[in-house]
Tab-separated table of C-alpha atoms and ligand atoms in Angstrom:
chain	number	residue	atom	x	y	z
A	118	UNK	CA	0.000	0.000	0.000
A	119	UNK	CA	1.350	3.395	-0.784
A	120	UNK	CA	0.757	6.218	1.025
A	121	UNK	CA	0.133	10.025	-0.594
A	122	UNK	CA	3.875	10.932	0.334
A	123	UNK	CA	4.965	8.841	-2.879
A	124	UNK	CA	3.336	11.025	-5.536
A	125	UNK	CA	3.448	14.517	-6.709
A	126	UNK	CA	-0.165	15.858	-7.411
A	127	UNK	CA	1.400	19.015	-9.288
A	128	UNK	CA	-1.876	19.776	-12.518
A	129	UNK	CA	-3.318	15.898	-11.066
A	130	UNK	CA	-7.399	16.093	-10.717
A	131	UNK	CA	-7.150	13.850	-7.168
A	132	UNK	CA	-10.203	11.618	-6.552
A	133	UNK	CA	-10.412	11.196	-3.062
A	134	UNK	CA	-12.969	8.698	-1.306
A	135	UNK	CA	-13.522	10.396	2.078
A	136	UNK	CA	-16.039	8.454	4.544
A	137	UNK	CA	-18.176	12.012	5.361
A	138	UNK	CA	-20.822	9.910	6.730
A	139	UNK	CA	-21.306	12.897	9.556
A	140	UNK	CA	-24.091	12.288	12.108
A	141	UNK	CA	-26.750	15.747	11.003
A	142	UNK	CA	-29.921	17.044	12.994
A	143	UNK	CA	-33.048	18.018	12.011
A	144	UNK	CA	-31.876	21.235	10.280
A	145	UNK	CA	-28.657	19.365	8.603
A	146	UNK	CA	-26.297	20.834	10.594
A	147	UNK	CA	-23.666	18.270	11.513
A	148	UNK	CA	-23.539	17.791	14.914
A	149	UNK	CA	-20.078	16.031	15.145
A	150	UNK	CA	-17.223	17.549	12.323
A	151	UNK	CA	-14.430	14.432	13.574
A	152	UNK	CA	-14.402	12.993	10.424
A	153	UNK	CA	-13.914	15.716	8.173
A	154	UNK	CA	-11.335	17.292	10.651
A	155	UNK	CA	-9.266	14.004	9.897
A	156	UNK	CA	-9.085	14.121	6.425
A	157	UNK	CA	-7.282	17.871	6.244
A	158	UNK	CA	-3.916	16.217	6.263
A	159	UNK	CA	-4.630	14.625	2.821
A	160	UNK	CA	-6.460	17.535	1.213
A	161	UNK	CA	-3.534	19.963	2.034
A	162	UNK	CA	-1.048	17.900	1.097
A	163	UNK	CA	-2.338	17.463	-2.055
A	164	UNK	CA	-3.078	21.203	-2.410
A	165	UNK	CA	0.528	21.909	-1.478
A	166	UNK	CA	1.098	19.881	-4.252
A	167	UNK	CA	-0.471	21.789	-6.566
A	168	UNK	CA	-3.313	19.193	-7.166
A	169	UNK	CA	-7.073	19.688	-7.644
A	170	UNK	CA	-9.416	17.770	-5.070
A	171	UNK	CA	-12.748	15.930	-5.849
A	172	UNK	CA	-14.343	14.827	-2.913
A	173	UNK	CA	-16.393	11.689	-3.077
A	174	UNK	CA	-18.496	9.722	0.097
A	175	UNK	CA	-21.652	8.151	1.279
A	176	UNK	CA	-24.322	9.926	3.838
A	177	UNK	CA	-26.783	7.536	5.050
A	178	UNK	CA	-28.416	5.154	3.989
A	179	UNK	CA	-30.700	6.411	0.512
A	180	UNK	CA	-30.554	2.691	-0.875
A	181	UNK	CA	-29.823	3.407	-4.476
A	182	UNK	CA	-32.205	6.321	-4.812
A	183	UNK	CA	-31.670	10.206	-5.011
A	184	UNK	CA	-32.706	11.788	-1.441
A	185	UNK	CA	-32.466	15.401	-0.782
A	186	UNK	CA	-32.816	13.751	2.664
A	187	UNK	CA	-29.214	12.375	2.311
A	188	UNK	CA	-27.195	14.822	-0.258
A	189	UNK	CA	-24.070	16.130	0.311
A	190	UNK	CA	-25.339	19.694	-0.767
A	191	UNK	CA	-26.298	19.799	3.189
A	192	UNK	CA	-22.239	19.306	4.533
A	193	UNK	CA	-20.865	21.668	1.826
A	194	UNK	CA	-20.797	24.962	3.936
A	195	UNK	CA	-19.358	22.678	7.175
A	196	UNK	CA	-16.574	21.007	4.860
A	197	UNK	CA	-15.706	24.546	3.456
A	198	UNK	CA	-15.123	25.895	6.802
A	199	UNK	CA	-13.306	23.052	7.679
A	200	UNK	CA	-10.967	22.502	4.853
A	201	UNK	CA	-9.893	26.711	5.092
A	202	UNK	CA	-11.493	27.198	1.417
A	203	UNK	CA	-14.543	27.491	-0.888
A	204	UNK	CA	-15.667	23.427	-1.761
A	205	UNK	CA	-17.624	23.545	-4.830
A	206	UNK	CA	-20.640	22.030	-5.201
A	207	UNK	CA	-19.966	19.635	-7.949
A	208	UNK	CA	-23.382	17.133	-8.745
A	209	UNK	CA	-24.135	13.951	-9.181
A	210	UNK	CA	-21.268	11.632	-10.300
A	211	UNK	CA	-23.079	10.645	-13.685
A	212	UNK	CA	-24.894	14.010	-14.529
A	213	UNK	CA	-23.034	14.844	-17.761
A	214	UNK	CA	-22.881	18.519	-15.766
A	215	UNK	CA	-20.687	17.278	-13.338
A	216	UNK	CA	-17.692	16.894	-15.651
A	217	UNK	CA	-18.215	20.308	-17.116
A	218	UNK	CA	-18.180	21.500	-13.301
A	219	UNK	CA	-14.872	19.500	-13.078
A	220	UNK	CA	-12.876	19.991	-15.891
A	221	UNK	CA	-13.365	23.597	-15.647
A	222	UNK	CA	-12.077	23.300	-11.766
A	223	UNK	CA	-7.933	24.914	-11.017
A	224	UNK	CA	-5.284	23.767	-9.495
A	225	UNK	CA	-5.746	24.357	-5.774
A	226	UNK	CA	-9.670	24.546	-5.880
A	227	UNK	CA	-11.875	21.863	-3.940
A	228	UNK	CA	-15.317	20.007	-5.227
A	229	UNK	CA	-17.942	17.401	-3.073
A	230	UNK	CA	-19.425	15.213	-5.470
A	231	UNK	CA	-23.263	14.003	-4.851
A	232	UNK	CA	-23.670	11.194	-2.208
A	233	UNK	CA	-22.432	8.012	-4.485
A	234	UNK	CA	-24.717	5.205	-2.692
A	235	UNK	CA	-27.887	7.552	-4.643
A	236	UNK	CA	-27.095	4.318	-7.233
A	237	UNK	CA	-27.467	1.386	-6.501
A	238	UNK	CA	-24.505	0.919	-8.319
A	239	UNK	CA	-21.879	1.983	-5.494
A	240	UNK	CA	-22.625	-1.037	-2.722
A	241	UNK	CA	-22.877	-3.619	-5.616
A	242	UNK	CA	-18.994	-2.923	-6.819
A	243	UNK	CA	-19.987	-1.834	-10.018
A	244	UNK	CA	-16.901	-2.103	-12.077
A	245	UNK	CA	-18.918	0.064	-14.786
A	246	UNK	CA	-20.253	2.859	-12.237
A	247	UNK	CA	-16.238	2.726	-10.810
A	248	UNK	CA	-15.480	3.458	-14.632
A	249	UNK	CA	-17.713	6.586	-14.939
A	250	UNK	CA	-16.590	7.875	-11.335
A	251	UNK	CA	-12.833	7.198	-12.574
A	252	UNK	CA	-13.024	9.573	-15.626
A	253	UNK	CA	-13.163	12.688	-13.234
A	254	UNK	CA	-9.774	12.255	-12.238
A	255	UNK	CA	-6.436	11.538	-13.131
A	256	UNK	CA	-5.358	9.727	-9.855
A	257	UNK	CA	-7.536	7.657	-6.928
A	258	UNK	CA	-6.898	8.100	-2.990
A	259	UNK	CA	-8.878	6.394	-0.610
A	260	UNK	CA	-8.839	8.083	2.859
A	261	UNK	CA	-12.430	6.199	3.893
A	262	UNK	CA	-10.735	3.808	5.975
A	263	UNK	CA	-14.678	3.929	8.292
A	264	UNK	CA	-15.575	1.844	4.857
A	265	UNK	CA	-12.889	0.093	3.875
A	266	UNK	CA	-14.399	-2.768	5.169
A	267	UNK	CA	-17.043	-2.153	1.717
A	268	UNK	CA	-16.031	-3.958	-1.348
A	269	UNK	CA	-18.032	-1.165	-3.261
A	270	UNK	CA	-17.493	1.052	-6.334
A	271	UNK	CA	-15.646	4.010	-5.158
A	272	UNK	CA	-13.902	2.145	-2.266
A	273	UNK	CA	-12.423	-0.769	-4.160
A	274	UNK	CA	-13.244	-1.844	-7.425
A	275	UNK	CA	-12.336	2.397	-8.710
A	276	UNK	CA	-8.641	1.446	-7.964
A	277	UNK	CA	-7.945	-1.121	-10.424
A	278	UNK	CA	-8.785	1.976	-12.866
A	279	UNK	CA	-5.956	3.577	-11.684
A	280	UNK	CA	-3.116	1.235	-12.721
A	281	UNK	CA	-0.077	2.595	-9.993
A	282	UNK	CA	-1.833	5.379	-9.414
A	283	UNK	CA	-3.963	4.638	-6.565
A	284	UNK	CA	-2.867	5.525	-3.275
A	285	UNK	CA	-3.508	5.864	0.450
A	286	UNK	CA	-4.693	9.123	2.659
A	287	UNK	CA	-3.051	10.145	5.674
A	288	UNK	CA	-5.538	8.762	7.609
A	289	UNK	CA	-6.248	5.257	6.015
A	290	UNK	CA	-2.864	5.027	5.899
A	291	UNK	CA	-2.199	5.958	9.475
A	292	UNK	CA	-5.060	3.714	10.771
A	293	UNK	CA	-3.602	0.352	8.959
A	294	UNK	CA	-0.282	1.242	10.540
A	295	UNK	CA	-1.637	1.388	13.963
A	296	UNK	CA	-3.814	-1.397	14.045
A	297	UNK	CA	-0.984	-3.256	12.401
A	298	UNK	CA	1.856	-2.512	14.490
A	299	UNK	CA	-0.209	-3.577	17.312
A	300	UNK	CA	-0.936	-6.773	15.969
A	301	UNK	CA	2.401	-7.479	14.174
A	302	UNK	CA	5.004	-5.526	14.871
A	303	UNK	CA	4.459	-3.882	18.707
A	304	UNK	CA	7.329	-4.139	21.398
A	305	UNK	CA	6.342	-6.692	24.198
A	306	UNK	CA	5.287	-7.167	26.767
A	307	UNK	CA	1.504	-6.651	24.414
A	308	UNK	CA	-1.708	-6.245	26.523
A	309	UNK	CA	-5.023	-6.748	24.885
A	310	UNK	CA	-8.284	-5.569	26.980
A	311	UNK	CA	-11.329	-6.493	25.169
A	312	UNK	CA	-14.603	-5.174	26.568
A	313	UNK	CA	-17.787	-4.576	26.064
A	314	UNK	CA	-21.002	-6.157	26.109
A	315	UNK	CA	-20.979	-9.426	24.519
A	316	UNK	CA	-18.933	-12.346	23.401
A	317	UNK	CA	-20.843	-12.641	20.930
A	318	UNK	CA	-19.580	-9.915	19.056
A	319	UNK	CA	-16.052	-10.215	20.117
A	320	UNK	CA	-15.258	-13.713	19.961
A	321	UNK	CA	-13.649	-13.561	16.620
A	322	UNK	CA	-11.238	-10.608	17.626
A	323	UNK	CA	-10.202	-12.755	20.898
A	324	UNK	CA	-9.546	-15.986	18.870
A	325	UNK	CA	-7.698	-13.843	16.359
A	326	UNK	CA	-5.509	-11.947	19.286
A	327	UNK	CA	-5.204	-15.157	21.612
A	328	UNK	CA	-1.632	-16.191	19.428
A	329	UNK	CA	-0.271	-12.560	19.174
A	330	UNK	CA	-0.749	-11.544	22.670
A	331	UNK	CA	1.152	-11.751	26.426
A	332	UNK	CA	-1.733	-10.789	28.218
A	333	UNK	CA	-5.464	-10.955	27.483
A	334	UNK	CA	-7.803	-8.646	29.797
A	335	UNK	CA	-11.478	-9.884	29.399
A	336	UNK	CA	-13.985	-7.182	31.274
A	337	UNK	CA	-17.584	-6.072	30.687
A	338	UNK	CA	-20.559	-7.435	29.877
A	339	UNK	CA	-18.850	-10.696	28.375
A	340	UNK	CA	-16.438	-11.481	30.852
A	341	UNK	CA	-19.574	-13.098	33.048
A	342	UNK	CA	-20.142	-15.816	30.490
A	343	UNK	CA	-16.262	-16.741	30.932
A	344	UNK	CA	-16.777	-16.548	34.771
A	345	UNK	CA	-19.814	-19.325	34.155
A	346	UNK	CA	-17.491	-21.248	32.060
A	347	UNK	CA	-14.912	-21.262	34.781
A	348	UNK	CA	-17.900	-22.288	37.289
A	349	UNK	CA	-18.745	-19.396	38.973
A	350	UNK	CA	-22.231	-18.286	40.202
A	351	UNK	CA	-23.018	-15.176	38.039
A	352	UNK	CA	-26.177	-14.008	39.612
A	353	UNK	CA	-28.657	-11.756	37.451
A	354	UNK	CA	-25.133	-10.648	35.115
A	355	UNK	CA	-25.097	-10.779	31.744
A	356	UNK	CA	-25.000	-14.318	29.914
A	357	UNK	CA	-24.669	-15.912	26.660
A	358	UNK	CA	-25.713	-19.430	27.539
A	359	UNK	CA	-25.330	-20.414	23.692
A	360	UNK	CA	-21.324	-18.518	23.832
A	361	UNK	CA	-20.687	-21.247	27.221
A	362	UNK	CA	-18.916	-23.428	24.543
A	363	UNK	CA	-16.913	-21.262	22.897
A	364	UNK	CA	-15.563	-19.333	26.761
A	365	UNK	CA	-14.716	-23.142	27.398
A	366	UNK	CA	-12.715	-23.570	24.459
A	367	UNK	CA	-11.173	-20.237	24.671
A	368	UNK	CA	-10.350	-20.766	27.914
A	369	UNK	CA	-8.615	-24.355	26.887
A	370	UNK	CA	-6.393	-22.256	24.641
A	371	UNK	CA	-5.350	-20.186	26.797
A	372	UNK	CA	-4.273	-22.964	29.487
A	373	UNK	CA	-3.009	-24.848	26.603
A	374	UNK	CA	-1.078	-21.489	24.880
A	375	UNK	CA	0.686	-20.662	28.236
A	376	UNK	CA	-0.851	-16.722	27.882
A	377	UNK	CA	-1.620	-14.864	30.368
A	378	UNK	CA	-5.872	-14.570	31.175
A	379	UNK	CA	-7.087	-12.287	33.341
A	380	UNK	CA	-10.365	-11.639	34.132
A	381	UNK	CA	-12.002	-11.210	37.409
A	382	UNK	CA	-10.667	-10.955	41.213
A	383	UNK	CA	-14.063	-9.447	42.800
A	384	UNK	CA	-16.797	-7.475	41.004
A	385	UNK	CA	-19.094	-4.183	41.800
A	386	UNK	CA	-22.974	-5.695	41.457
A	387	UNK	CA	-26.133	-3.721	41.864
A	388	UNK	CA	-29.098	-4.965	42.289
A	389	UNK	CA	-30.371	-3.161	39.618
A	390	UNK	CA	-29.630	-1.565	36.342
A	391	UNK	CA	-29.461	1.930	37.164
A	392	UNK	CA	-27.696	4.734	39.027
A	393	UNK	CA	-30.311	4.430	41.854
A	394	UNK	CA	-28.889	0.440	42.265
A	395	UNK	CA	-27.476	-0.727	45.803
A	396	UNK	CA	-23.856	-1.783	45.935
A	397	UNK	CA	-22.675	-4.805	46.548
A	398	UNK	CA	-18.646	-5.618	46.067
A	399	UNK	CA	-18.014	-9.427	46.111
A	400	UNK	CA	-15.037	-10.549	48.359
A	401	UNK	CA	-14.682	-13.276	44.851
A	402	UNK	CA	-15.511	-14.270	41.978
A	403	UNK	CA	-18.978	-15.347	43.074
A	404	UNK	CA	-22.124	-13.224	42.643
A	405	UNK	CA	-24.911	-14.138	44.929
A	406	UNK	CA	-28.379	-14.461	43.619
A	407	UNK	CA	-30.120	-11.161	42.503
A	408	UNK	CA	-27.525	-9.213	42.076
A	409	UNK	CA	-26.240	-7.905	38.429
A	410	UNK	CA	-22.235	-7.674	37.830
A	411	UNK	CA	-21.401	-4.530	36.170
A	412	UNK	CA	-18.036	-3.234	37.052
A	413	UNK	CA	-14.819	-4.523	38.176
A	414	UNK	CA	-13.766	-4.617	42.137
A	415	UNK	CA	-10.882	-2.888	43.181
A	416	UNK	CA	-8.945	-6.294	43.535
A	417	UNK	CA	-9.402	-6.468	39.992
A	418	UNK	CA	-8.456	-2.529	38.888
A	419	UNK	CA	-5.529	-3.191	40.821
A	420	UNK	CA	-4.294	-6.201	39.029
A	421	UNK	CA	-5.526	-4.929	35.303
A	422	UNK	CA	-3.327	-2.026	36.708
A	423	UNK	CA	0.025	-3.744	37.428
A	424	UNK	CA	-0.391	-5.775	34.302
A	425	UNK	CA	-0.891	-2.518	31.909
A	426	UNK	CA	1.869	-0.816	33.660
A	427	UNK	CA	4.500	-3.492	32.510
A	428	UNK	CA	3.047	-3.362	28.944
A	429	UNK	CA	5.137	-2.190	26.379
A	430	UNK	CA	2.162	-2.459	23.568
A	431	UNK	CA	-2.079	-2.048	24.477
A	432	UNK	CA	-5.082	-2.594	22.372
A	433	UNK	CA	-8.069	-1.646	24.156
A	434	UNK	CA	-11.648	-2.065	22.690
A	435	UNK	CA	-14.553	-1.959	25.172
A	436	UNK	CA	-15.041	-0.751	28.173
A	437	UNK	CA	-15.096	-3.077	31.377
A	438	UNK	CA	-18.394	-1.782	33.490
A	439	UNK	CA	-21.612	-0.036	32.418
A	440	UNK	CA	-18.956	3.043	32.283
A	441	UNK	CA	-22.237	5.574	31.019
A	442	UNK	CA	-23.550	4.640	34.747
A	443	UNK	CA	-21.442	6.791	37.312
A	444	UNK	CA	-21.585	4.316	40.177
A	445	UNK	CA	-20.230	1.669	37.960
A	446	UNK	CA	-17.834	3.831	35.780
A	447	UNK	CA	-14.848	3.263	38.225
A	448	UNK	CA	-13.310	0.051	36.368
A	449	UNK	CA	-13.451	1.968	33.279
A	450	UNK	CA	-11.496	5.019	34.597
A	451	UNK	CA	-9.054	2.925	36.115
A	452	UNK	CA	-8.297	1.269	33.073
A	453	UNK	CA	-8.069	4.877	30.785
A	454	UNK	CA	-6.335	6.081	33.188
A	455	UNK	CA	-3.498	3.109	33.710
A	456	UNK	CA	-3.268	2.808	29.705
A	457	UNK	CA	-2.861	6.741	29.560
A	458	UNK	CA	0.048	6.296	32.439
A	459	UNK	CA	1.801	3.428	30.395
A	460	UNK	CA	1.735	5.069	27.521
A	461	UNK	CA	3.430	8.394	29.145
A	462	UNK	CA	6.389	5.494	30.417
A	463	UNK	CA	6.594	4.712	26.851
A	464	UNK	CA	4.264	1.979	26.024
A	465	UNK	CA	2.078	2.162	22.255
A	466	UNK	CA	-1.089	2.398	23.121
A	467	UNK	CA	-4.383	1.969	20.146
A	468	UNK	CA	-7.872	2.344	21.533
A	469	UNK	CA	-11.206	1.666	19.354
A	470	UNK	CA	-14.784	1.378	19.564
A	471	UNK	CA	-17.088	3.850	20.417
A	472	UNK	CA	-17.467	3.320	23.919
A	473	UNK	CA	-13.616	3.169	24.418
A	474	UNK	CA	-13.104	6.203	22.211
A	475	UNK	CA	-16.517	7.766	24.336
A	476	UNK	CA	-14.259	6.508	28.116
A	477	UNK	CA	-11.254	7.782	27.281
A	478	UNK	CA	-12.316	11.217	26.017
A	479	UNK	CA	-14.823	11.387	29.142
A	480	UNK	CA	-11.676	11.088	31.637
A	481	UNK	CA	-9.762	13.819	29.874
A	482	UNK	CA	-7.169	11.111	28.264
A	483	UNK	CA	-7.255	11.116	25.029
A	484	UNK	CA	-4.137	13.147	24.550
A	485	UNK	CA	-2.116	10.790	26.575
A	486	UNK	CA	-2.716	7.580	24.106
A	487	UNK	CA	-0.706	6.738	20.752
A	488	UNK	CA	-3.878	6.716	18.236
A	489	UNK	CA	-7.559	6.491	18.515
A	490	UNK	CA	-8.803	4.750	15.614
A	491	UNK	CA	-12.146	5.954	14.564
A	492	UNK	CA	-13.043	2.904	12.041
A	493	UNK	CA	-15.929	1.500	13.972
A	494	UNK	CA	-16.534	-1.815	11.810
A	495	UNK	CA	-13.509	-1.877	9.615
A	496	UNK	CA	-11.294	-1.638	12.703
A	497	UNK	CA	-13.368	-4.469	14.424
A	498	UNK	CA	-13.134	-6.449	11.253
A	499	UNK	CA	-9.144	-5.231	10.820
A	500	UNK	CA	-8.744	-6.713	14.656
A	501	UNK	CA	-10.448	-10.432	13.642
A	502	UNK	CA	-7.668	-10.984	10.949
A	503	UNK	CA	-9.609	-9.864	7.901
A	504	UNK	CA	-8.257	-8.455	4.877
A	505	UNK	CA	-10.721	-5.434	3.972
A	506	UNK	CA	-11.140	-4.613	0.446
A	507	UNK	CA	-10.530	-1.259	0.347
A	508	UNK	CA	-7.007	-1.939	1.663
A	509	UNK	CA	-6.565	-4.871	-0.174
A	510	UNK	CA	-7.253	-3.019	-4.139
A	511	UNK	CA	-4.802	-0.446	-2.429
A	512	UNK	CA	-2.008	-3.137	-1.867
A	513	UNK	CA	-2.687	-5.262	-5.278
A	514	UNK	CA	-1.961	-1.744	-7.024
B	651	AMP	P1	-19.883	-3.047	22.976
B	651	AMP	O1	-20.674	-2.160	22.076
B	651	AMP	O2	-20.108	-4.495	22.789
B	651	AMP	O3	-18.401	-2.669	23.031
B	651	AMP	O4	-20.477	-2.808	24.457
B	651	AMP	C1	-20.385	-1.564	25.107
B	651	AMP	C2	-21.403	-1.548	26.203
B	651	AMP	O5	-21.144	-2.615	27.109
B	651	AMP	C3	-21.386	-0.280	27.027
B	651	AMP	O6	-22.557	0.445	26.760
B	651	AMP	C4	-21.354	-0.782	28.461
B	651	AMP	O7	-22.288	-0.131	29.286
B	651	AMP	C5	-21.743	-2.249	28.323
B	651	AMP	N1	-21.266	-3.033	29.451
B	651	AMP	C6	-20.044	-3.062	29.971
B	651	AMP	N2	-20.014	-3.857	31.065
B	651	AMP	C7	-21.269	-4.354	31.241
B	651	AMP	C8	-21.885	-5.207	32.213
B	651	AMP	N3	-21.193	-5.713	33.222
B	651	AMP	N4	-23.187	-5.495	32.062
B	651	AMP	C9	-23.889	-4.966	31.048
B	651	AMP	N5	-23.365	-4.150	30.115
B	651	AMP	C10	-22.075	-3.836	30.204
């Protein structure tokens, strides 16, 4: 995969597939600018350059039909303001306009094309539509790394129009560098902490980590099916009974794979799910009857501390209590707050997910952690050992 730094875009019409799928409110303002912010690197290198810019992304979900509802006329103003210059307006990808629009466009100046996924062309791959998207510029960057985890049109297929001259943003590029030097090429001692609510959904990323890790943290909602596995009473917690298997097997790999597990010394129950819950903190591993885990005990921040501390490389993705609940946010802040503190001692630290990404910036840490990846499903996917497509027509290039 190359990055942007390999190529001069000096008089180059620069496709770029952003992933501008901003959240919007009623009156199409968007309500949270993050992913636009992130793509600036790209678009002024390019400028610098001396390149032109087209634009290209997804907003929503319009299913293959035009939808003022979901045009990219709404985000123009927000990604002009952004970007530090006028973005022009440019039309739908196949309106014969559009290309007037663009070949008349300078060096230096900025266009948005129309929301692609108005055809239903874009999520099928289309190597056609990719064609008649490809004739608007001279080279292809993908900085969408939220949807490289697409095999569609503008994400994938387009590059293969763009023999050598398809390339990677900053922040694609960035992200697959991250995730992979976790995964590959980190210094250890490396600490995974996998969170969240289910094992359901995170099964795949633990059997993929289990052989690359030192240390595997399990917290959060799934960590009670493992403590059922292991035999423990689980009261009211959270539990996969069909997922009992698969914690036993996991578990069986890990006793067979000589890694280190940890998951529970003593847990914070309440009796309910709510702020207004009663406390009760276990002296064990047991929960009693009618009670609902939903943080870690202080036995157990302690020892998820000491363990992060002598980390050299962390992954964390979930959080390890119902963080969004203040009486059982305290496992959660103990964990941002030791992977923050490695990190200063010079560990590499990668946090995703939303609820992660939502922790760490809610304690004031996200300054204090080597890259947040933003990629929702194509980091998850990234994390389970899959090759996503957009990265992969990037690489065959
Ligand atoms: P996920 O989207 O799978 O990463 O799950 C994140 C959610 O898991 C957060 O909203 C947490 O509140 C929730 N969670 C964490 N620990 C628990 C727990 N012990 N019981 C129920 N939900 C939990």
């Amino acid at each position: 995969m190359k990055s942007i730094d390999s190529f001069n875009f000096a008089n180059q019409k620069a496709l770029i597939r952003v992933d501008y799928n901003v959240p919007l409110d009623d009156n199409f303002n968007v309500t949270d600018v993050t992913r636009i912010v992130r793509t600036k690197e790209t678009v002024s290198k390019i400028l610098n350059d001396g390149g032109t810019i087209i634009l290209m992304s997804h907003l929503g979900r319009p299913k293959g039909e035009a939808n003022d509802k979901y045009s990219l006329r709404h985000i123009v103003g927000k990604v002009s303001e952004i970007l530090g210059q006028e973005v022009v307006f440019a039309g739908d990808v196949l309106d014969p306009k559009t290309a007037d629009v663009i070949a008349g466009l300078k060096p230096g100046s900025i266009a948005l094309l129309e929301n692609l996924r108005f055809h239903a062309e874009e999520e099928k791959g289309d190597p056609d539509f990719a064609k008649a998207i490809a004739r608007l510029g001279d080279v292809y960057v993908n900085d969408a790394f939220g949807t490289a985890h697409r095999e569609h049109a503008s994400t994938a297929t387009i590059a293969r129009c763009f023999p050598g001259k398809a390339f990677a943003g900053y922040l694609l590029y960035n992200e697959v560098m991250s995730l992979e030097t976790v995964l590959n090429g980190g210094e250890k001692p490396f600490t995974a902490i996998i969170g969240g609510s289910k094992v359901s959904t995170k099964i795949n990323i633990i059997t993929n980590l289990l052989p690359k890790v030192d240390n595997l943290i399990v917290g959060g909602g799934l960590s009670y099916t493992f403590l059922a596995a292991m035999g423990y009473t689980i009261g009211n917690s959270l539990f996969e009974p069909d997922m009992l298997p698969v914690a036993k097997e996991i578990l069986d790999q890990v006793k067979a794979s000589g890694k280190n597990f940890y998951c529970r010394l003593d847990t914070i129950c309440g009796d309910k799910f709510g702020d207004d819950a009663n406390i009760l903190v276990t002296e064990d591993n047991n929960i009693p009857d009618n009670w609902e885990g939903l943080d870690i005990g202080p036995k157990t921040q302690k020892s998820f501390a000491q363990v992060l501390r002598d980390s050299k490389t962390i992954l964390w993705n979930g959080p390890v209590g119902v963080f969004e609940l203040e009486k059982f946010s305290k496992g959660t802040k103990a964990v941002a707050i030791s992977v923050a503190a490695s990190t200063l001692a010079g560990a590499y630290s990668v946090i995703g997910g939303g609820d992660s990404i939502a922790a760490i910036n809610k304690y004031d840490l996200s300054d204090f952690v080597s890259y947040i990846s933003t990629g929702g499903g194509a980091m998850l996917e990234y994390l389970e050992g899959k090759e996503l497509p957009g990265v992969k027509a990037l690489n065959e290039n």
